[in-house]
mmCIF file of C-alpha atoms and ligand atoms in Angstrom:
data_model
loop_
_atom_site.group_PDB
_atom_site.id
_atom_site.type_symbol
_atom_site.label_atom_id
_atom_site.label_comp_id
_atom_site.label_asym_id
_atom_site.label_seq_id
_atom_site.Cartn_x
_atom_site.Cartn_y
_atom_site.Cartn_z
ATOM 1 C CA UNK D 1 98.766 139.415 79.981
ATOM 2 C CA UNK D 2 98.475 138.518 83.589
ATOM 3 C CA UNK D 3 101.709 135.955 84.047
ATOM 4 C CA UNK D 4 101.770 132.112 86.368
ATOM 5 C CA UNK D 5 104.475 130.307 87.078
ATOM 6 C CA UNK D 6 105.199 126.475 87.193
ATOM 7 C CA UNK D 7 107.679 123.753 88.096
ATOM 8 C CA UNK D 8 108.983 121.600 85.104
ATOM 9 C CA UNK D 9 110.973 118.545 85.287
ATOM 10 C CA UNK D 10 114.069 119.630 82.942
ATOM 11 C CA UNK D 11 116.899 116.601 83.540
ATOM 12 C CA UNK D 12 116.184 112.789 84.899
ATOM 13 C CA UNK D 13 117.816 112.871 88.332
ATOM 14 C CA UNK D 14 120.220 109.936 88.990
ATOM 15 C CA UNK D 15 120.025 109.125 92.268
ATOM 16 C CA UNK D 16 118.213 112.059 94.825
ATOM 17 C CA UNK D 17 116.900 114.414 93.023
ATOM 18 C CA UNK D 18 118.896 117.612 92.625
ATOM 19 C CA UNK D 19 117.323 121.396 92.385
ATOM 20 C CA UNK D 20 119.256 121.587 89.188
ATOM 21 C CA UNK D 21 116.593 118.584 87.701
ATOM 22 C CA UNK D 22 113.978 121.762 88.148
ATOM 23 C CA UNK D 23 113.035 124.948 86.529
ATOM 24 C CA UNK D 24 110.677 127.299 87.596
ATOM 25 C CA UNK D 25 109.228 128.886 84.529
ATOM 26 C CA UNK D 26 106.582 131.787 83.681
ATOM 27 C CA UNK D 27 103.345 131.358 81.342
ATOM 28 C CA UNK D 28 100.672 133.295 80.694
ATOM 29 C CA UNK D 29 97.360 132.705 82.707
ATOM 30 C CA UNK D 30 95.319 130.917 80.208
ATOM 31 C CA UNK D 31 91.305 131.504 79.137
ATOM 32 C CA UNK D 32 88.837 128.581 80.142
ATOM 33 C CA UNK D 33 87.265 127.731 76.746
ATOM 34 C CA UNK D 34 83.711 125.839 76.500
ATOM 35 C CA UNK D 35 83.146 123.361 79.778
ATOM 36 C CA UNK D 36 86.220 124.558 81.132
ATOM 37 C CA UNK D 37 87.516 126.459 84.400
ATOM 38 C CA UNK D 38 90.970 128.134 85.923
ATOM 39 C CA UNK D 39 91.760 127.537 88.876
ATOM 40 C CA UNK D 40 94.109 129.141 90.984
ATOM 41 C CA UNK D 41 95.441 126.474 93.255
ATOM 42 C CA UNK D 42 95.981 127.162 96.886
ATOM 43 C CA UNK D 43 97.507 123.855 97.938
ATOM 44 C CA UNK D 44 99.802 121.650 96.065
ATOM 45 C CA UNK D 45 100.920 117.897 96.707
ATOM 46 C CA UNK D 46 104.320 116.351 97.167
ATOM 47 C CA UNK D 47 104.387 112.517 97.166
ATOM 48 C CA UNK D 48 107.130 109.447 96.618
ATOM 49 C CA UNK D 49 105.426 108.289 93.413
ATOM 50 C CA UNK D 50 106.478 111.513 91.948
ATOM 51 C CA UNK D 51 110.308 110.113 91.989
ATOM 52 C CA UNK D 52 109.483 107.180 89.561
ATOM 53 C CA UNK D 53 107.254 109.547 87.414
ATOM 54 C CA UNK D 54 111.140 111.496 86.984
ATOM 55 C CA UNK D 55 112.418 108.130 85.093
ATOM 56 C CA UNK D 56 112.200 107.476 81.830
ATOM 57 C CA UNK D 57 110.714 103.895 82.654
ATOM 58 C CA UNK D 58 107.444 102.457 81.800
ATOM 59 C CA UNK D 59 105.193 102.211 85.077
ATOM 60 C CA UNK D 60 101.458 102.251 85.553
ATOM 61 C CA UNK D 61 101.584 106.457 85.386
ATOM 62 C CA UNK D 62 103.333 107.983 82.224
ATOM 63 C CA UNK D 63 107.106 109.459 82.882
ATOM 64 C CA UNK D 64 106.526 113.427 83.103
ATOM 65 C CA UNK D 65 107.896 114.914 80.170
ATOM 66 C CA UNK D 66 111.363 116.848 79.943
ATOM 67 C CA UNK D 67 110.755 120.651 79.543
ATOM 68 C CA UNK D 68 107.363 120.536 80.372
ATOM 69 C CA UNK D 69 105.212 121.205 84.105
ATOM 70 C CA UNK D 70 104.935 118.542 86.165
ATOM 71 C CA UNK D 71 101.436 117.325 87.767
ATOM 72 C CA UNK D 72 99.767 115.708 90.682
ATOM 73 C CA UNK D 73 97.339 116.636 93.585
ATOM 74 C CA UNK D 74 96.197 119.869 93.987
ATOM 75 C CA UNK D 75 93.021 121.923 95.280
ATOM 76 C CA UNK D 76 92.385 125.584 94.597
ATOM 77 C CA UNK D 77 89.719 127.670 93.809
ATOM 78 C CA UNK D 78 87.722 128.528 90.584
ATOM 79 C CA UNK D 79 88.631 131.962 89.472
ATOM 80 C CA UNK D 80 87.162 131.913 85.633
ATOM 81 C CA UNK D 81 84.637 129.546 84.496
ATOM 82 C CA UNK D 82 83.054 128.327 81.637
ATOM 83 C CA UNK D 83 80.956 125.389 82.512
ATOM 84 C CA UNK D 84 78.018 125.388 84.760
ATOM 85 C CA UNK D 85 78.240 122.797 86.965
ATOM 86 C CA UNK D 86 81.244 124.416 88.645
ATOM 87 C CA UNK D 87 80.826 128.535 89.410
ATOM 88 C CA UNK D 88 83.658 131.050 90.154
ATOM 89 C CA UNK D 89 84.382 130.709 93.936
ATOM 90 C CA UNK D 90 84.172 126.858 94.092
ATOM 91 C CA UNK D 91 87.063 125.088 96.039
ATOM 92 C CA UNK D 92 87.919 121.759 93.539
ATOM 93 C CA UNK D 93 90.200 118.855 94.021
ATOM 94 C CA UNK D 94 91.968 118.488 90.693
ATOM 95 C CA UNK D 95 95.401 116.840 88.977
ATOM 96 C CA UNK D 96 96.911 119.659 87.940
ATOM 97 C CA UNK D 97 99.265 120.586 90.700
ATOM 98 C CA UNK D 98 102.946 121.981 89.927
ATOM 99 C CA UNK D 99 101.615 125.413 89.633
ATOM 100 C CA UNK D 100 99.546 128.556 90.167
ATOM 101 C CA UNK D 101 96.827 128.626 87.901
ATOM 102 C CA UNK D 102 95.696 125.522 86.114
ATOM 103 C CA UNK D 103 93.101 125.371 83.415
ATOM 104 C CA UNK D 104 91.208 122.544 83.097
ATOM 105 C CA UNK D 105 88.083 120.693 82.234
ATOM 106 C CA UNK D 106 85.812 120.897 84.470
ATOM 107 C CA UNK D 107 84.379 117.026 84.284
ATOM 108 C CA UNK D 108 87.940 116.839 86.058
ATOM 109 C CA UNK D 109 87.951 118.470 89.292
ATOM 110 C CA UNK D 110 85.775 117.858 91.991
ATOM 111 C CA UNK D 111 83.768 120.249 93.879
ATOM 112 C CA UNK D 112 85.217 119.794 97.901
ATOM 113 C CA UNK D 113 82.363 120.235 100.617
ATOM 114 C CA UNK D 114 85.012 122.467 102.658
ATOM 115 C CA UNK D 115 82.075 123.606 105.650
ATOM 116 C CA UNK D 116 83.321 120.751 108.047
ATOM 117 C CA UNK D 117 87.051 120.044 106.787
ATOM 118 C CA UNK D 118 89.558 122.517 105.663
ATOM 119 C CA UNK D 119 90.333 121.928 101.665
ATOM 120 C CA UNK D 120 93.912 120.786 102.501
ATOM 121 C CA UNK D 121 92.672 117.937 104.053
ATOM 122 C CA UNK D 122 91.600 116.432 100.764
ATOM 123 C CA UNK D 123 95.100 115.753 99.396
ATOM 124 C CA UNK D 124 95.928 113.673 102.699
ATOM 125 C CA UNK D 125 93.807 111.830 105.030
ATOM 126 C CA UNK D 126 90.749 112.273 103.162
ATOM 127 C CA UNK D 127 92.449 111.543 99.860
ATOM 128 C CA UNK D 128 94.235 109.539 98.144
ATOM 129 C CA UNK D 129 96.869 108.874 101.071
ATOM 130 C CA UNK D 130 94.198 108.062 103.530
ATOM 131 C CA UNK D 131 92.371 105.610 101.322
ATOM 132 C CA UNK D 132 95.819 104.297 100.418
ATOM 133 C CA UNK D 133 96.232 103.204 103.684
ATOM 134 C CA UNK D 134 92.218 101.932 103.770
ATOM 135 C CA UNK D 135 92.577 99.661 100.984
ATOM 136 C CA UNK D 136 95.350 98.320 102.133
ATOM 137 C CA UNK D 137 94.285 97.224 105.408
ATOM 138 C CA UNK D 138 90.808 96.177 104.082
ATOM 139 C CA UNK D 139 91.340 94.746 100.540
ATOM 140 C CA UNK D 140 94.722 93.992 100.209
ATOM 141 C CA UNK D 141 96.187 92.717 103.529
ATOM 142 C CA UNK D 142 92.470 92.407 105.505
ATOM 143 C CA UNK D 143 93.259 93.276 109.677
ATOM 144 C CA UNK D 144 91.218 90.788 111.519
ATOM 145 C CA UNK D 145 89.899 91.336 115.168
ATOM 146 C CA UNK D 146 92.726 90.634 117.655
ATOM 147 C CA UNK D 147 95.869 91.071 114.806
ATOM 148 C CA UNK D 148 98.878 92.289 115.635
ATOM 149 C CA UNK D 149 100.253 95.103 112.962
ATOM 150 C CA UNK D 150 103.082 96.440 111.833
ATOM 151 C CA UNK D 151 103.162 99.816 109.927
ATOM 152 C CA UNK D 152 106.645 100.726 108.360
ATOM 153 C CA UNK D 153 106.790 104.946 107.134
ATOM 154 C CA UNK D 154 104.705 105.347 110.153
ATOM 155 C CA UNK D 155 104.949 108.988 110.597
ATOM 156 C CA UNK D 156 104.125 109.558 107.208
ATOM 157 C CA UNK D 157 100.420 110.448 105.517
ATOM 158 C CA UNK D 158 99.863 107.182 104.476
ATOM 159 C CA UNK D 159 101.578 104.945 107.710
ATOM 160 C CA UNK D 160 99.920 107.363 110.058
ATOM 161 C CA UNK D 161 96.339 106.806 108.819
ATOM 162 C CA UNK D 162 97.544 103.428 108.151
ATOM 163 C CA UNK D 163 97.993 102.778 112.102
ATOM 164 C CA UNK D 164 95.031 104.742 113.220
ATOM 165 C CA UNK D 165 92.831 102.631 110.656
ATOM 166 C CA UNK D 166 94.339 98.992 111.959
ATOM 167 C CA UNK D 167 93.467 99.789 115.300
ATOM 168 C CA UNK D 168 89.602 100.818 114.508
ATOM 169 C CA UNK D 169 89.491 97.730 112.193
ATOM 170 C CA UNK D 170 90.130 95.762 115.178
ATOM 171 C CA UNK D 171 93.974 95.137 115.504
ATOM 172 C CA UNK D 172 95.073 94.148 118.935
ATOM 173 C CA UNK D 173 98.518 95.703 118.688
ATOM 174 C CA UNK D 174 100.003 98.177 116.465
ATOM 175 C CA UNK D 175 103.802 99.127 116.172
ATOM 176 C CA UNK D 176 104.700 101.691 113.692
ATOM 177 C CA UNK D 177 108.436 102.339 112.739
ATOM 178 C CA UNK D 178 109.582 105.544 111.179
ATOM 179 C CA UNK D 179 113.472 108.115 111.857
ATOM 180 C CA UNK D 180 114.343 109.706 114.921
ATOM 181 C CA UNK D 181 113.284 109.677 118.598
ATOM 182 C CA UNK D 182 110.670 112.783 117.810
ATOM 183 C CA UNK D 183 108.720 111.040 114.855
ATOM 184 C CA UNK D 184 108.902 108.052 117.382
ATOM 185 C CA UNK D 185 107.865 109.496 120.206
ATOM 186 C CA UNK D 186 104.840 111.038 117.918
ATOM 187 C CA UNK D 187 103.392 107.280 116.986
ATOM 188 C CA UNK D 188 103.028 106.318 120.733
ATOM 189 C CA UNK D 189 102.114 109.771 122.365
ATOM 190 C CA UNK D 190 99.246 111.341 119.485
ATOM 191 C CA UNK D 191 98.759 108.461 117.056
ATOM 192 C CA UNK D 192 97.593 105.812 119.280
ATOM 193 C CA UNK D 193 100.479 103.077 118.265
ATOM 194 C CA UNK D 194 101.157 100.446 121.363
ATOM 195 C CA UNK D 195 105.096 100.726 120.300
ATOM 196 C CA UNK D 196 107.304 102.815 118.043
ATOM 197 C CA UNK D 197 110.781 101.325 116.360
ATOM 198 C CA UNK D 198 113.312 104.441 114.855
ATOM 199 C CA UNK D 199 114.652 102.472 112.102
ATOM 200 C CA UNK D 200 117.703 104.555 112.467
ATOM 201 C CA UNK D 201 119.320 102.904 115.439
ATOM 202 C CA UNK D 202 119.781 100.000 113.091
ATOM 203 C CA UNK D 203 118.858 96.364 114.966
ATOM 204 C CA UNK D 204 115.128 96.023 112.814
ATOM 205 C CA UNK D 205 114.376 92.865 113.376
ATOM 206 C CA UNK D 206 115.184 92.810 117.274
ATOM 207 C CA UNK D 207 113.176 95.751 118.089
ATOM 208 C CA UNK D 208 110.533 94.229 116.051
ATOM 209 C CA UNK D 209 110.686 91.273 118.409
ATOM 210 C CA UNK D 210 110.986 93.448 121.259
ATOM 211 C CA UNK D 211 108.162 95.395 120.300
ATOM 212 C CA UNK D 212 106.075 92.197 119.363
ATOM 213 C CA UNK D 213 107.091 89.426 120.929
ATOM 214 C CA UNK D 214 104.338 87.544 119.835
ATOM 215 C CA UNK D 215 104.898 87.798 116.043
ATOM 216 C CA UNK D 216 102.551 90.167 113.930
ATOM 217 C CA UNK D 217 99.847 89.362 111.436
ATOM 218 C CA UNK D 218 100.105 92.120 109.165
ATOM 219 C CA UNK D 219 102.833 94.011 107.739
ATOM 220 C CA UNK D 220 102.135 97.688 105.447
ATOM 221 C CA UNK D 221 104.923 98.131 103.832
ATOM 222 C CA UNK D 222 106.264 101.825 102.848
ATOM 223 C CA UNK D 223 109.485 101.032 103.079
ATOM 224 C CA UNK D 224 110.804 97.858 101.085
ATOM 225 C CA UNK D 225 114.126 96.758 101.818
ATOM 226 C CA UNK D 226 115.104 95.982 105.293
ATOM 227 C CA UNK D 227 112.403 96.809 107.139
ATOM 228 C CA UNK D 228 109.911 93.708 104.388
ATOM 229 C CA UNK D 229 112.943 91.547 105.392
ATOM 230 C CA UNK D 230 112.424 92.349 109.148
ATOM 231 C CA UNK D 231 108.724 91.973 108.529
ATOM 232 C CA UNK D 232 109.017 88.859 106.993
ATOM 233 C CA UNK D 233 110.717 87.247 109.944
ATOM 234 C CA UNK D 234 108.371 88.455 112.464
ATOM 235 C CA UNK D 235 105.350 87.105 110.521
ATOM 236 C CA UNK D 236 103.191 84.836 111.913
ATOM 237 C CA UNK D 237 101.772 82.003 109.960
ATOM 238 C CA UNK D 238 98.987 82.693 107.743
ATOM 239 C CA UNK D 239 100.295 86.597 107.477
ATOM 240 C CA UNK D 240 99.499 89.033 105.117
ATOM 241 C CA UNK D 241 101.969 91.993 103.791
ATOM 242 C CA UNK D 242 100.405 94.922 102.019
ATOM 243 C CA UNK D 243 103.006 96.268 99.276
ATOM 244 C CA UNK D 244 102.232 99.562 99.347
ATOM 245 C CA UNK D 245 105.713 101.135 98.648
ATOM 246 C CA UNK D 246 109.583 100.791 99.081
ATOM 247 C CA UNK D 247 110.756 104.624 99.353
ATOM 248 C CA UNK D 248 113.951 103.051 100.683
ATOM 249 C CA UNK D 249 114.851 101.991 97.034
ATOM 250 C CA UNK D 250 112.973 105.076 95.138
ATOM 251 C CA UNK D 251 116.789 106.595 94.400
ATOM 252 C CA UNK D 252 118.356 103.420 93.690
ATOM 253 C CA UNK D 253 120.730 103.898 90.854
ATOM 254 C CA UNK D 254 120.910 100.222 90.073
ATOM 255 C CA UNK D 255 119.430 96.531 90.815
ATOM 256 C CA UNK D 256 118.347 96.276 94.869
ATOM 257 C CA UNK D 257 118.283 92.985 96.481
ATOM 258 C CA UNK D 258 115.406 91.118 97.408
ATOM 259 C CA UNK D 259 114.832 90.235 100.798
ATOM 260 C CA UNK D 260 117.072 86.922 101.476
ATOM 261 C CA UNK D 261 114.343 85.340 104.037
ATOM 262 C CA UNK D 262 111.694 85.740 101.314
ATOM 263 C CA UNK D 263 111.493 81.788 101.234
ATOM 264 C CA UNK D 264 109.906 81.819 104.505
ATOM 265 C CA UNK D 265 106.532 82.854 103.048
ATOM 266 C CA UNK D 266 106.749 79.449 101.922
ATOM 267 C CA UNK D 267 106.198 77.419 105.312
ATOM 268 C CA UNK D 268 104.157 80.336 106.879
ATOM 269 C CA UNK D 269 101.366 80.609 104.225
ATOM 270 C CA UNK D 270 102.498 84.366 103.625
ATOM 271 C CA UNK D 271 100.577 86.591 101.527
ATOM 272 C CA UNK D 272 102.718 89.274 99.924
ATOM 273 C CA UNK D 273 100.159 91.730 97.732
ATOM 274 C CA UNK D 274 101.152 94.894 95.900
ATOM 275 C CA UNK D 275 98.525 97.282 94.958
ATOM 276 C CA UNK D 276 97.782 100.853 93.599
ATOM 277 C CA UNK D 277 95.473 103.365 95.121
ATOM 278 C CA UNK D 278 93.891 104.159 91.903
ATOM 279 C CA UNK D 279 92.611 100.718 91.297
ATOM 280 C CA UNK D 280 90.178 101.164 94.784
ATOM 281 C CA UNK D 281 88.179 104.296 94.028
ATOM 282 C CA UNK D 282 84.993 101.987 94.403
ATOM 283 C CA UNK D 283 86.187 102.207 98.005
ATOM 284 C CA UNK D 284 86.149 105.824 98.187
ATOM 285 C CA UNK D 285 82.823 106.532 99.433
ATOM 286 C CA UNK D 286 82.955 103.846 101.980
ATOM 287 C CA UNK D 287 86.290 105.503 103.062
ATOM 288 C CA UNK D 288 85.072 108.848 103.004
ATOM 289 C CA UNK D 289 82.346 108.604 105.158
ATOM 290 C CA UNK D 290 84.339 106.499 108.280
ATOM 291 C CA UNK D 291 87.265 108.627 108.183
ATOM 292 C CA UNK D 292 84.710 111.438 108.795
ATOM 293 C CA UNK D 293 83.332 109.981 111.362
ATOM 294 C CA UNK D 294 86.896 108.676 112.791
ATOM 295 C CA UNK D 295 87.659 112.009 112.455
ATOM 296 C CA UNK D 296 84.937 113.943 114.380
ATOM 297 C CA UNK D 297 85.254 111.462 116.758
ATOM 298 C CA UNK D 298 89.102 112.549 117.551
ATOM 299 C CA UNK D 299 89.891 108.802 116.345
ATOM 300 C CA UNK D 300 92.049 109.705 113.205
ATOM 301 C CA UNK D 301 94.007 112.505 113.949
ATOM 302 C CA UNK D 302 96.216 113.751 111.240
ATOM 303 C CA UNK D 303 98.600 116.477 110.297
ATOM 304 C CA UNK D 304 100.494 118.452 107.296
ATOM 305 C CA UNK D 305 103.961 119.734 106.820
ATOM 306 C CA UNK D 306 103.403 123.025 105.129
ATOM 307 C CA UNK D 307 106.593 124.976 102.807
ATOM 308 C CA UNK D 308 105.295 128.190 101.492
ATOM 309 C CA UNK D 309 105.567 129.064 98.086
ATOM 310 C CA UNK D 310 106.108 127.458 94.945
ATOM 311 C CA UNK D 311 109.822 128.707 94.906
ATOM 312 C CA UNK D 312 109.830 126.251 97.914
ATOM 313 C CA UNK D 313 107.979 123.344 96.070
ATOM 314 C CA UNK D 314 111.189 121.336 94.716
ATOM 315 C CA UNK D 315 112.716 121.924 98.124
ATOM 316 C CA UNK D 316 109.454 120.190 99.552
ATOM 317 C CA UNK D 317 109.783 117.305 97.572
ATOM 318 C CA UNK D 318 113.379 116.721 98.114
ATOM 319 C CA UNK D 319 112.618 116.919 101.722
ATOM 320 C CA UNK D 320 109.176 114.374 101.721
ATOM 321 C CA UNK D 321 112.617 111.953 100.395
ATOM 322 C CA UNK D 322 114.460 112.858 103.439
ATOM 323 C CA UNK D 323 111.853 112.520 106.225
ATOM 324 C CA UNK D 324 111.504 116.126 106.968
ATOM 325 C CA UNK D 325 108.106 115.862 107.074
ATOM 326 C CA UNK D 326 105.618 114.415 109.502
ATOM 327 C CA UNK D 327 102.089 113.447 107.903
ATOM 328 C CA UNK D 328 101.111 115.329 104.999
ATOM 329 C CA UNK D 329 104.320 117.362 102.933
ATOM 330 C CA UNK D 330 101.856 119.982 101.323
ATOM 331 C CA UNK D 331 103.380 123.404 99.718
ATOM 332 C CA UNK D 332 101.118 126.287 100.352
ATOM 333 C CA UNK D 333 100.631 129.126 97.459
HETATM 334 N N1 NAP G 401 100.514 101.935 96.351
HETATM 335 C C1 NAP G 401 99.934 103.138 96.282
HETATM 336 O O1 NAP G 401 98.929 103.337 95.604
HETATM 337 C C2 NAP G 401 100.524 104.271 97.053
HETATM 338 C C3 NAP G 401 99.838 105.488 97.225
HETATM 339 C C4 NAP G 401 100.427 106.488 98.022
HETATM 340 C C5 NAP G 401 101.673 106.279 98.583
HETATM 341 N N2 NAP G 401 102.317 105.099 98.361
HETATM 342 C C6 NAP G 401 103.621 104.821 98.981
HETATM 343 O O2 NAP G 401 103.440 104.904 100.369
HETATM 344 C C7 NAP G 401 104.665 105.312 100.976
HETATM 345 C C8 NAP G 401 104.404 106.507 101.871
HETATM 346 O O3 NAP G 401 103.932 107.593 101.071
HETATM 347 P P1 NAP G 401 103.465 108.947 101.755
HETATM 348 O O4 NAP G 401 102.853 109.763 100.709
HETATM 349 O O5 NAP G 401 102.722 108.657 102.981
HETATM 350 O O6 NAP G 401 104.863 109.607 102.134
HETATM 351 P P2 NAP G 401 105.359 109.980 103.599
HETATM 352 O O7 NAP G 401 105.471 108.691 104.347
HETATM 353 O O8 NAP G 401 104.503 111.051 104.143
HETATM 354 O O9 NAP G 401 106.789 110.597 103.325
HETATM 355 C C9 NAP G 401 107.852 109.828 102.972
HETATM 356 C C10 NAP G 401 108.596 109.314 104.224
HETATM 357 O O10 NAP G 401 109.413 108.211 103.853
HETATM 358 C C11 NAP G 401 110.384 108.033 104.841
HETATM 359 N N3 NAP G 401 111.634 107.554 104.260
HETATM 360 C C12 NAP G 401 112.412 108.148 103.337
HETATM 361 N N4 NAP G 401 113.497 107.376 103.060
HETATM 362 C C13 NAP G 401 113.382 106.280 103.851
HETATM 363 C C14 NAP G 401 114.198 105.114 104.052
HETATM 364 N N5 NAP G 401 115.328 104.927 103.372
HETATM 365 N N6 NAP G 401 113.785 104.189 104.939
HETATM 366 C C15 NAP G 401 112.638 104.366 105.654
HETATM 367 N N7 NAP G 401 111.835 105.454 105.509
HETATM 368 C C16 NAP G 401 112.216 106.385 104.623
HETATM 369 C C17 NAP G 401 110.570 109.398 105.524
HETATM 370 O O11 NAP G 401 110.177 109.269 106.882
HETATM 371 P P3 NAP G 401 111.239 108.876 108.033
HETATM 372 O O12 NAP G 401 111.652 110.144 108.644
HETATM 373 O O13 NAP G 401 110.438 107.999 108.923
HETATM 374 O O14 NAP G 401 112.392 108.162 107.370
HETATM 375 C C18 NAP G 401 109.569 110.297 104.802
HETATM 376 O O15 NAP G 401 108.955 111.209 105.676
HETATM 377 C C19 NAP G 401 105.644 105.563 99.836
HETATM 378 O O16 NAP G 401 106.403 104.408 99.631
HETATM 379 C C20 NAP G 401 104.718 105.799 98.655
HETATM 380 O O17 NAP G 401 105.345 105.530 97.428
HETATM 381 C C21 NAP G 401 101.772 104.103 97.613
#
């Protein structure tokens, strides 16, 4: 029997993540039965949620299971099929990532037009990162004509797309923070940001002000912590903060603080709105078709960090935690 290997989730890290937490087993390559197809996935996803889907705790996506593969975004193509509707040699979007061949249903992958956009690009800026950032900036924390934005994670698939996005919306100013002088320089020299902070020289809220004097309107937060304290200070009245993630606090092995200045979204009218991608896929198609066109246009520009290998697929993820990747962390199989 023809043999595939996958990533399972063996121990719940406390803390990072170690590679001991992992095991890279071997199955057998499964038949499709009735209505289904196996695909052999060329492209798997790494993303933050992952960490919280190591705990045991209740969340709005179900803990993965000890001893068992892990899964998430992944595209590959159909190698046996048993359902019409998708043929041997299509190249589908799916949620079985983790590993080589998955076998699925096929009412659960999507067929990817791949003539104008390589398949890859599917699991970042015209996925579910790059819609992440649309719904933020659109239904969650609106940017209005003239705002001034701040994008935390910045060099990251969502806070790239995030930035890019706020400016064609209409935002006057955008300032991105993210680590290190490179990622920094990155923001201001190919992703159109006015200013870039590296959160790593410490001093958040003063290059804030430095960077926008003026106070900013909207805040995305990837970050949590420090930087939605820092953002909460520069806020201008009537501001709005899109909760979009805190990876600052993902390995937190206890209680995290709160920001201490959070009383301030009293006398400025703050709005301070969490939300989950998942709960905007009416928005999809509207997304879809402007990022295209932002994209042809040389408007949204966007970029993966590619490991080889699924050997190198733990070491992927422990790195998206670290900030060793710029825009997209995607393992290549
Ligand atoms: N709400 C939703 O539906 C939704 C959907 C997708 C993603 N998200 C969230 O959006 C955020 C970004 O996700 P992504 O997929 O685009 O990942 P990403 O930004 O491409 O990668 C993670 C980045 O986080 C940064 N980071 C790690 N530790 C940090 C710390 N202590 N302080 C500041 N930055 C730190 C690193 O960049 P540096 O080198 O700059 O530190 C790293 O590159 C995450 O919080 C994620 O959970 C939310």
């Amino acid at each position: 029997m023809p043999v595939s290997r996958e990533v399972r989730l063996v121990a719940r890290p406390q803390g990072e993540p170690q590679e001991s937490d992992f095991e890279l087993a071997e199955v057998e390559v499964p038949e499709p039965g009735d209505g289904q197809i196996l695909v052999r996935n060329d492209w798997i996803s790494v993303d933050p949620y992952m960490r919280g889907r190591m705990n045991e705790a209740k969340s709005y996506v179900p803990p993965f299971e000890l001893g068992e593969a892990m899964d998430g975004g992944a595209v590959g193509t159909v190698v046996a099929s048993r359902a019409e509707s998708v043929p041997v040699g299509s190249v589908v979007l799916h949620g079985l990532g983790w590993r080589e061949h998955a076998l699925l249903d096929a009412r659960k992958a999507r067929v990817l037009d791949t003539s104008a956009v390589p398949a890859e690009k599917y699991l970042g800026v015209l996925g579910m990162p790059g819609l992440t950032a649309y719904a933020g900036l659109v239904a969650i924390a609106p940017v209005k004509e003239g705002d001034v934005v701040f994008v935390s994670g910045a060099a990251g698939a969502v806070g790239s797309a995030a930035g890019q996005i706020a400016r064609q919306l209409g935002a006057a100013k955008v300032v991105g923070s993210a680590g290190g002088p490179a990622k920094v320089a990155k923001l201001t020299g190919e992703y159109g940001f006015d200013a870039g902070i590296d959160y790593r020289e410490g001093r958040l809220e003063e290059q804030l002000a430095e960077a926008a004097p003026e106070g900013i309107d909207v805040y995305f937060d990837n970050v949590g912590g420090d930087h939605l304290r820092a953002a909460i200070s520069a806020l201008n009245t009537g501001g709005r903060v899109a909760m979009c993630g805190a990876i600052s606090q993902y390995n937190a092995t206890g209680p995290v603080p709160g920001p201490d200045n959070l009383a301030l979204a009293v006398g400025k009218r703050l709005t301070l709105r969490g939300f989950i991608v998942s709960d905007h896929g009416d928005l999809m198609g509207e997304y879809a078709a402007r990022a295209s066109e932002w994209l042809r246009e040389g408007k949204l520009r966007s970029e993966e960090t590619v490991v080889d290998g699924l050997d190198n697929a733990v070491d992927a993820f422990l790195g998206l935690l670290r900030g060793s990747n710029t825009g997209k962390m995607l393992v290549r199989l």
